[in-house]
Tab-separated table of C-alpha atoms and ligand atoms in Angstrom:
chain	number	residue	atom	x	y	z
A	21	MET	CA	-16.600	4.076	-19.983
A	22	GLY	CA	-20.446	4.026	-18.569
A	23	PRO	CA	-23.089	1.960	-19.978
A	24	GLU	CA	-26.000	3.226	-22.516
A	25	GLY	CA	-28.730	5.005	-20.814
A	26	SER	CA	-31.353	1.873	-21.001
A	27	VAL	CA	-29.059	-0.460	-19.293
A	28	LYS	CA	-30.204	-1.643	-15.983
A	29	CYS	CA	-27.709	-2.942	-13.002
A	30	ALA	CA	-27.545	-6.201	-12.949
A	31	ARG	CA	-28.172	-6.099	-8.703
A	32	CYS	CA	-30.975	-3.816	-8.572
A	33	GLY	CA	-32.575	-3.193	-11.882
A	34	ARG	CA	-32.114	1.063	-11.646
A	35	PRO	CA	-30.120	2.423	-14.405
A	36	ALA	CA	-26.497	1.049	-14.578
A	37	ARG	CA	-23.990	3.915	-14.970
A	38	VAL	CA	-20.716	1.477	-14.554
A	39	ARG	CA	-19.765	-1.224	-17.041
A	40	VAL	CA	-17.117	-3.596	-15.448
A	41	GLN	CA	-15.719	-5.031	-18.588
A	42	TYR	CA	-13.686	-7.968	-17.062
A	43	ALA	CA	-16.775	-9.236	-14.898
A	44	LYS	CA	-19.160	-8.645	-17.671
A	45	LEU	CA	-21.645	-6.500	-15.725
A	46	ASN	CA	-23.352	-3.402	-15.445
A	47	LEU	CA	-23.942	-1.549	-12.048
A	48	CYS	CA	-25.263	1.371	-10.406
A	49	ASP	CA	-22.892	3.629	-8.337
A	50	GLU	CA	-24.106	2.004	-5.089
A	51	HIS	CA	-23.534	-1.607	-6.389
A	52	PHE	CA	-19.960	-0.555	-7.923
A	53	ILE	CA	-19.086	0.269	-4.531
A	54	GLU	CA	-20.520	-2.854	-3.164
A	55	TYR	CA	-18.959	-4.765	-5.766
A	56	LEU	CA	-15.171	-3.713	-5.047
A	57	ARG	CA	-15.492	-3.774	-1.460
A	58	GLY	CA	-16.369	-7.596	-1.938
A	59	ARG	CA	-13.695	-8.094	-4.307
A	60	VAL	CA	-11.277	-6.618	-1.826
A	61	LEU	CA	-12.899	-8.989	1.129
A	62	ARG	CA	-12.384	-11.975	-1.036
A	63	LEU	CA	-8.499	-11.074	-1.703
A	64	LEU	CA	-7.917	-10.347	1.713
A	65	ALA	CA	-9.687	-13.637	2.984
A	66	ARG	CA	-7.395	-15.467	0.743
A	67	LEU	CA	-4.187	-13.714	1.894
A	68	ALA	CA	-5.301	-13.659	5.331
A	69	ARG	CA	-6.526	-17.590	5.738
A	70	PRO	CA	-3.940	-19.277	7.352
A	71	ARG	CA	-3.561	-16.495	9.490
A	72	ASP	CA	-5.209	-14.450	12.234
A	73	ILE	CA	-5.076	-11.207	10.787
A	74	ARG	CA	-7.414	-9.298	12.941
A	75	ARG	CA	-5.131	-5.860	13.717
A	76	VAL	CA	-3.384	-4.208	10.653
A	77	LEU	CA	-1.670	-0.939	10.085
A	78	VAL	CA	-2.676	0.867	6.221
A	79	ALA	CA	-0.023	2.978	5.069
A	80	VAL	CA	-1.809	6.038	4.131
A	81	SER	CA	0.082	8.485	1.499
A	82	GLY	CA	-3.149	10.068	0.745
A	83	GLY	CA	-3.067	9.375	-3.103
A	84	LYS	CA	-6.248	7.705	-4.517
A	85	ASP	CA	-5.012	4.044	-3.673
A	86	SER	CA	-4.442	4.261	-0.117
A	87	VAL	CA	-7.128	6.722	0.591
A	88	SER	CA	-9.414	4.269	-1.142
A	89	LEU	CA	-7.885	1.189	0.319
A	90	LEU	CA	-8.713	2.728	3.882
A	91	ASP	CA	-12.344	3.798	3.170
A	92	ILE	CA	-13.038	-0.017	1.456
A	93	LEU	CA	-11.457	-1.915	4.561
A	94	VAL	CA	-13.148	0.393	6.915
A	95	GLY	CA	-16.521	-0.579	5.000
A	96	ILE	CA	-15.608	-4.165	5.043
A	97	ARG	CA	-14.229	-3.993	8.564
A	98	GLU	CA	-17.094	-6.258	10.500
A	99	LEU	CA	-17.176	-8.921	7.438
A	100	ALA	CA	-13.332	-9.058	7.399
A	101	GLY	CA	-13.065	-9.573	11.222
A	102	LEU	CA	-10.761	-6.680	11.581
A	103	LYS	CA	-10.594	-5.553	15.244
A	104	GLU	CA	-8.216	-2.500	14.933
A	105	VAL	CA	-7.319	-0.503	11.919
A	106	TYR	CA	-4.693	2.068	11.969
A	107	GLY	CA	-3.272	4.591	9.846
A	108	LEU	CA	0.151	5.809	9.156
A	109	HIS	CA	1.123	8.603	7.293
A	110	ILE	CA	4.839	9.461	6.646
A	111	ASP	CA	5.391	13.234	6.148
A	112	LEU	CA	8.573	12.852	3.346
A	113	GLY	CA	9.372	16.697	3.533
A	114	ILE	CA	8.776	17.153	-0.048
A	115	GLY	CA	7.549	20.717	-0.232
A	116	SER	CA	3.694	21.483	-0.977
A	117	TYR	CA	3.185	17.882	-2.394
A	118	SER	CA	4.183	16.267	1.248
A	119	GLU	CA	1.924	19.600	2.837
A	120	GLU	CA	-1.054	18.448	0.730
A	121	SER	CA	-0.654	14.674	1.338
A	122	LEU	CA	-0.635	14.835	5.239
A	123	ALA	CA	-3.639	17.099	5.107
A	124	VAL	CA	-5.228	14.418	3.111
A	125	ALA	CA	-4.362	11.516	4.833
A	126	LYS	CA	-5.294	13.103	8.365
A	127	GLU	CA	-8.668	14.139	7.118
A	128	ALA	CA	-8.916	10.506	5.574
A	129	CYS	CA	-8.232	8.783	9.064
A	130	GLU	CA	-10.506	11.162	11.035
A	131	ARG	CA	-13.546	10.607	8.905
A	132	LEU	CA	-13.064	7.221	9.149
A	133	GLY	CA	-12.480	7.364	12.735
A	134	VAL	CA	-9.340	5.731	12.188
A	135	PRO	CA	-6.396	6.394	14.706
A	136	CYS	CA	-3.545	8.068	12.583
A	137	VAL	CA	0.320	7.744	13.460
A	138	ALA	CA	1.549	10.920	11.500
A	139	LEU	CA	5.413	10.912	11.266
A	140	SER	CA	7.197	13.675	9.971
A	141	LEU	CA	10.739	12.495	8.477
A	142	ARG	CA	12.306	15.921	9.090
A	143	ASP	CA	11.385	16.012	12.841
A	144	LEU	CA	12.643	12.016	13.445
A	145	LEU	CA	15.784	12.718	11.553
A	146	GLY	CA	16.516	16.113	10.806
A	147	LEU	CA	16.456	15.909	6.803
A	148	GLY	CA	13.508	15.204	4.586
A	149	VAL	CA	13.748	12.923	1.380
A	150	PRO	CA	15.373	15.253	-0.987
A	151	GLU	CA	18.051	16.398	0.938
A	152	LEU	CA	18.774	12.535	2.451
A	153	ALA	CA	19.093	11.792	-1.356
A	154	LYS	CA	21.554	14.724	-1.945
A	155	ALA	CA	23.633	13.997	1.045
A	156	SER	CA	23.949	10.160	0.150
A	157	ARG	CA	24.267	10.595	-3.797
A	158	ARG	CA	21.107	8.350	-4.374
A	159	PRO	CA	17.974	8.541	-6.570
A	160	ALA	CA	15.331	10.322	-4.511
A	161	CYS	CA	12.738	7.306	-5.085
A	162	SER	CA	15.213	4.857	-3.749
A	163	VAL	CA	16.003	6.250	-0.609
A	164	CYS	CA	12.141	7.296	-0.225
A	165	GLY	CA	11.230	3.611	-0.742
A	166	MET	CA	13.692	2.370	1.890
A	167	VAL	CA	12.643	5.084	4.590
A	168	LYS	CA	9.108	4.040	4.011
A	169	ARG	CA	10.077	0.296	4.397
A	170	TYR	CA	12.001	0.888	7.264
A	171	ILE	CA	9.113	3.563	9.182
A	172	ILE	CA	6.423	1.455	8.336
A	173	ASN	CA	7.927	-1.959	9.589
A	174	ALA	CA	8.895	-0.046	12.857
A	175	VAL	CA	5.589	1.712	13.461
A	176	GLY	CA	3.693	-1.965	12.871
A	177	LEU	CA	6.105	-3.651	15.259
A	178	GLU	CA	5.796	-0.604	17.888
A	179	LEU	CA	2.005	-1.291	17.329
A	180	GLY	CA	1.940	-4.974	17.511
A	181	VAL	CA	-0.097	-5.504	14.655
A	182	ASP	CA	-0.673	-8.686	13.116
A	183	ALA	CA	-0.141	-6.993	9.486
A	184	VAL	CA	0.843	-3.896	7.552
A	185	VAL	CA	-1.617	-3.624	4.393
A	186	LEU	CA	-0.400	-1.830	1.310
A	187	GLY	CA	-2.375	0.097	-1.224
A	188	HIS	CA	-0.237	-1.387	-4.450
A	189	HIS	CA	-2.675	-2.003	-7.135
A	190	MET	CA	-2.374	-4.464	-9.977
A	191	ASP	CA	-1.342	-2.338	-12.819
A	192	ASP	CA	1.563	-1.274	-10.851
A	193	ILE	CA	2.796	-4.195	-9.836
A	194	LEU	CA	2.763	-6.028	-13.050
A	195	VAL	CA	4.363	-3.146	-14.667
A	196	PHE	CA	7.219	-3.535	-12.300
A	197	ALA	CA	6.911	-7.143	-12.123
A	198	LEU	CA	7.181	-7.332	-16.382
A	199	LYS	CA	10.147	-4.866	-15.975
A	200	ASP	CA	11.982	-6.358	-13.389
A	201	LEU	CA	11.418	-10.114	-15.920
A	202	PHE	CA	12.222	-7.995	-18.733
A	203	THR	CA	15.790	-6.779	-17.312
A	204	GLY	CA	16.536	-9.686	-15.567
A	205	ASP	CA	16.578	-8.239	-12.224
A	206	LEU	CA	14.325	-10.685	-9.923
A	207	ARG	CA	16.030	-9.128	-6.699
A	208	ASP	CA	13.054	-6.728	-6.245
A	209	LEU	CA	10.517	-8.699	-7.402
A	210	SER	CA	9.722	-10.596	-3.968
A	211	LYS	CA	8.648	-7.116	-3.043
A	212	LEU	CA	5.679	-7.099	-4.498
A	213	ALA	CA	4.284	-10.350	-3.455
A	214	PRO	CA	0.931	-10.143	-2.039
A	215	LEU	CA	1.688	-11.570	0.918
A	216	SER	CA	5.028	-11.200	2.347
A	217	PRO	CA	5.127	-13.367	5.718
A	218	GLY	CA	6.991	-11.540	8.719
A	219	VAL	CA	8.944	-12.750	11.177
A	220	ASP	CA	8.409	-12.508	14.874
A	221	GLY	CA	9.841	-9.404	16.691
A	222	LEU	CA	11.660	-8.086	13.536
A	223	LEU	CA	9.448	-7.986	10.548
A	224	VAL	CA	5.724	-7.239	10.178
A	225	THR	CA	3.544	-9.612	7.749
A	226	ARG	CA	2.911	-7.101	4.955
A	227	ILE	CA	-0.230	-8.134	2.497
A	228	ARG	CA	-1.311	-6.064	-0.841
A	229	PRO	CA	-4.961	-6.721	-0.786
A	230	LEU	CA	-5.200	-4.711	-3.996
A	231	TYR	CA	-2.966	-6.844	-6.097
A	232	GLU	CA	-5.952	-8.108	-8.336
A	233	VAL	CA	-7.535	-4.551	-8.679
A	234	TYR	CA	-7.412	-2.359	-11.319
A	235	GLU	CA	-5.963	1.437	-10.926
A	236	GLN	CA	-8.985	2.522	-12.873
A	237	ASP	CA	-11.760	0.975	-10.299
A	238	LEU	CA	-10.062	2.769	-7.452
A	239	ALA	CA	-10.099	6.123	-9.267
A	240	LEU	CA	-13.713	5.568	-9.855
A	241	TYR	CA	-14.179	4.166	-6.309
A	242	SER	CA	-12.741	7.258	-5.011
A	243	ALA	CA	-14.953	9.393	-7.052
A	244	LEU	CA	-18.074	7.846	-6.368
A	245	ARG	CA	-17.521	7.955	-2.746
A	246	GLY	CA	-16.509	11.610	-2.863
A	247	LEU	CA	-13.045	10.643	-1.350
A	248	ARG	CA	-10.466	13.527	-0.810
A	249	VAL	CA	-7.437	12.234	-2.484
A	250	VAL	CA	-3.698	14.270	-3.250
A	251	GLY	CA	-4.261	16.068	-6.825
A	252	GLY	CA	-0.624	16.464	-7.855
A	253	SER	CA	2.064	14.348	-8.048
A	254	CYS	CA	5.638	13.918	-6.190
A	255	PRO	CA	7.999	16.339	-8.217
A	256	PHE	CA	10.402	13.349	-8.029
A	257	LYS	CA	7.753	10.699	-9.827
A	258	HIS	CA	9.271	9.648	-13.195
A	259	GLU	CA	8.341	6.787	-15.584
A	260	ASP	CA	11.167	5.630	-17.823
A	261	PHE	CA	10.377	4.547	-21.186
A	262	LEU	CA	10.485	0.786	-20.693
A	263	LYS	CA	7.681	0.941	-17.658
A	264	ALA	CA	5.672	3.103	-20.211
A	265	ALA	CA	5.750	0.937	-22.681
A	266	LEU	CA	4.981	-2.209	-20.376
A	267	ARG	CA	1.980	-0.179	-19.335
A	268	ASP	CA	0.832	0.549	-22.687
A	269	LEU	CA	1.235	-3.251	-23.790
A	270	LEU	CA	-0.817	-3.917	-20.662
A	271	ARG	CA	-3.843	-1.599	-21.453
A	272	LYS	CA	-3.893	-3.107	-24.855
A	273	LEU	CA	-3.928	-6.976	-24.056
A	274	GLU	CA	-6.461	-5.797	-21.587
A	275	GLU	CA	-8.231	-4.109	-24.081
A	276	GLU	CA	-8.459	-7.310	-26.654
A	277	ALA	CA	-8.969	-9.721	-23.496
A	278	PRO	CA	-10.958	-8.042	-20.515
A	279	GLY	CA	-9.508	-9.816	-17.538
A	280	PHE	CA	-5.706	-10.529	-19.101
A	281	GLU	CA	-4.379	-8.681	-15.840
A	282	ILE	CA	-6.013	-10.614	-13.258
A	283	SER	CA	-5.119	-13.818	-14.754
A	284	LEU	CA	-1.629	-12.637	-15.445
A	285	SER	CA	-1.297	-10.954	-11.630
A	286	ARG	CA	-2.823	-14.583	-10.165
A	287	ARG	CA	-0.390	-16.716	-11.948
A	288	ILE	CA	2.852	-14.439	-11.083
A	289	ALA	CA	1.390	-14.377	-7.204
A	290	ARG	CA	0.712	-17.790	-7.554
A	291	ASP	CA	3.579	-19.429	-9.087
A	292	LEU	CA	6.640	-17.083	-9.203
A	293	LEU	CA	6.609	-14.585	-5.883
A	294	PRO	CA	6.211	-17.052	-3.267
A	295	ARG	CA	9.527	-18.707	-4.202
A	296	LEU	CA	11.328	-15.257	-4.475
A	297	SER	CA	9.779	-14.178	-1.657
A	298	GLN	CA	10.870	-17.200	0.606
A	299	GLY	CA	14.510	-16.525	-0.520
A	300	ALA	CA	14.442	-13.062	0.255
A	301	GLN	CA	13.065	-12.764	3.683
A	302	GLU	CA	15.634	-15.833	4.824
A	303	GLY	CA	18.355	-13.530	3.708
A	304	SER	CA	17.131	-10.319	5.601
A	305	ALA	CA	15.900	-11.923	8.828
A	306	VAL	CA	19.179	-11.101	10.638
A	307	PRO	CA	18.457	-8.077	13.365
A	308	CYS	CA	20.695	-4.887	12.653
A	309	LYS	CA	23.183	-4.778	15.461
A	310	TYR	CA	22.138	-1.013	15.964
A	311	CYS	CA	18.577	-0.891	15.874
A	312	GLY	CA	17.372	-4.526	15.617
A	313	MET	CA	15.378	-3.805	12.727
A	314	PRO	CA	15.954	-6.689	9.855
A	315	SER	CA	18.848	-6.899	7.900
A	316	SER	CA	20.715	-9.120	5.779
A	317	ASN	CA	24.433	-8.540	6.988
A	318	GLY	CA	24.003	-7.091	10.694
A	319	VAL	CA	23.780	-3.508	9.747
A	320	CYS	CA	20.209	-2.875	8.076
A	321	SER	CA	19.824	-0.295	5.090
A	322	PHE	CA	18.505	2.495	6.896
A	323	CYS	CA	21.564	2.591	9.356
A	324	ARG	CA	24.028	2.208	6.628
A	325	LEU	CA	22.745	4.932	5.043
A	326	THR	CA	22.222	7.343	8.147
A	327	GLU	CA	25.950	6.541	9.320
A	328	LYS	CA	27.310	7.734	5.722
A	329	VAL	CA	24.905	10.784	5.770
A	330	PHE	CA	25.086	11.692	9.956
A	331	GLY	CA	28.336	9.804	10.533
A	332	ARG	CA	26.634	7.472	13.166
A	333	PRO	CA	23.437	5.074	12.212
A	334	MET	CA	20.136	6.778	13.117
A	335	GLY	CA	17.977	3.661	13.304
A	336	PRO	CA	17.881	3.430	17.207
A	337	ILE	CA	16.875	7.606	17.492
A	338	VAL	CA	14.234	6.844	15.120
A	339	ARG	CA	12.760	3.836	16.550
A	340	GLU	CA	13.006	5.751	19.899
A	341	GLY	CA	10.792	8.576	17.899
A	342	ILE	CA	8.295	6.207	16.960
A	343	LYS	CA	7.779	4.745	20.334
A	344	ALA	CA	6.929	8.102	21.681
A	345	ALA	CA	4.696	8.709	18.904
A	346	VAL	CA	2.775	5.489	19.440
A	347	LEU	CA	2.738	6.048	23.414
A	348	ARG	CA	1.060	9.465	21.899
A	349	LEU	CA	-1.464	7.690	20.254
A	350	ARG	CA	-2.239	4.966	22.716
A	351	ALA	CA	-2.848	7.943	25.301
A	352	SER	CA	-4.634	10.070	23.367
A	353	SER	CA	-7.058	6.920	22.252
A	354	ALA	CA	-7.421	6.334	25.820
A	355	THR	CA	-8.597	9.535	26.741
A	356	ASN	CA	-10.811	10.108	23.390
A	357	GLY	CA	-12.190	6.631	23.021
A	358	PRO	CA	-12.885	3.312	24.603
A	359	HIS	CA	-11.244	1.368	21.761
A	360	PRO	CA	-8.584	2.281	19.461
A	361	GLY	CA	-9.859	1.751	15.730
A	362	ALA	CA	-13.407	1.362	16.959
A	363	PRO	CA	-16.020	2.002	14.117
A	364	ALA	CA	-16.887	5.726	14.088
A	365	SER	CA	-20.077	6.964	13.008
A	366	GLY	CA	-20.149	8.270	9.207
A	367	ALA	CA	-17.296	5.541	8.595
A	368	ARG	CA	-19.844	3.603	6.001
B	414	SF4	FE1	9.054	8.942	-2.670
B	414	SF4	FE2	9.628	8.710	-5.238
B	414	SF4	FE3	7.143	8.323	-4.574
B	414	SF4	FE4	8.294	10.586	-4.615
B	414	SF4	S1	7.961	9.338	-6.662
B	414	SF4	S2	7.064	9.543	-2.819
B	414	SF4	S3	10.409	10.305	-4.123
B	414	SF4	S4	9.065	7.065	-4.119
B	415	ZN	ZN1	-27.676	-1.519	-8.453
B	416	ZN	ZN1	19.499	-0.346	11.876
């Protein structure tokens, strides 16, 4: 909710339109945008500090979180020392939802001058997420998550980036983390760490610089920046009662004690997740015998699933398709511009 009409922006003295409750700040539109970019810049610096992260790949689904993240990263590119920023969109083949997502993601990258690798699961594999889920008899979201992780990592390796940047915001991360703690299933918790270190030639470092950023701040950011984002939800999206209850609990705690979620997220990231992610990574550092991607026992989950569906592991074929797409992107960048990921006019 915005502040009363007479309240002034803490940065410039003009009328404030945004109340940032957890920071006790009233800001005008322009300074809210600057404030949020500054927060992401600090979070990114905290994650990147011991590493040299200059070339990044941003997974752009077309939703407000990833589109805002891309816009923020391009806005802070020089301050963050980012030399190259690439976008990646995966068309999951989920009907009109995927069609709109592809159009939005492409538009976001084009507007910001970010080279975009757009891949269609159906082109790579012959099947989209709905058919793959049906054929493997697994829930759509579990298949989808695994396929996305595989493709994002493969594209990151092919481009040789220093890190993949993911747009998971704090509210979602906390709900997932608390649910895992409640159910005692800690195996997936490490996947939510703000920083998941990579393994040379096998696994690209993953960072989540929105792990202390509220969903509502991203919604406001995308609205104030006039960003086009996907309107509807994926037809497979489903929130179980536990997640809904935890989201509600977090909202109430935040209302009582503004900033509660930030402290909780920081504590989980600092004290719990690093230990879990270390263990998880050590167990997944063996190359798949078919495709060379990370696995825990010599066959990666993508090859295992596709072997079941197609009768043969499809990892090598998909990796070839990705290689060809990256070569095409490089060729078009060489023709159209001097430097992939260089700032474009209108990107600010
Ligand atoms: Fe994939 Fe599930 Fe998300 Fe849909 S809701 S995009 S199927 S993970
Ligand atoms: Zn201002
Ligand atoms: Zn494999």
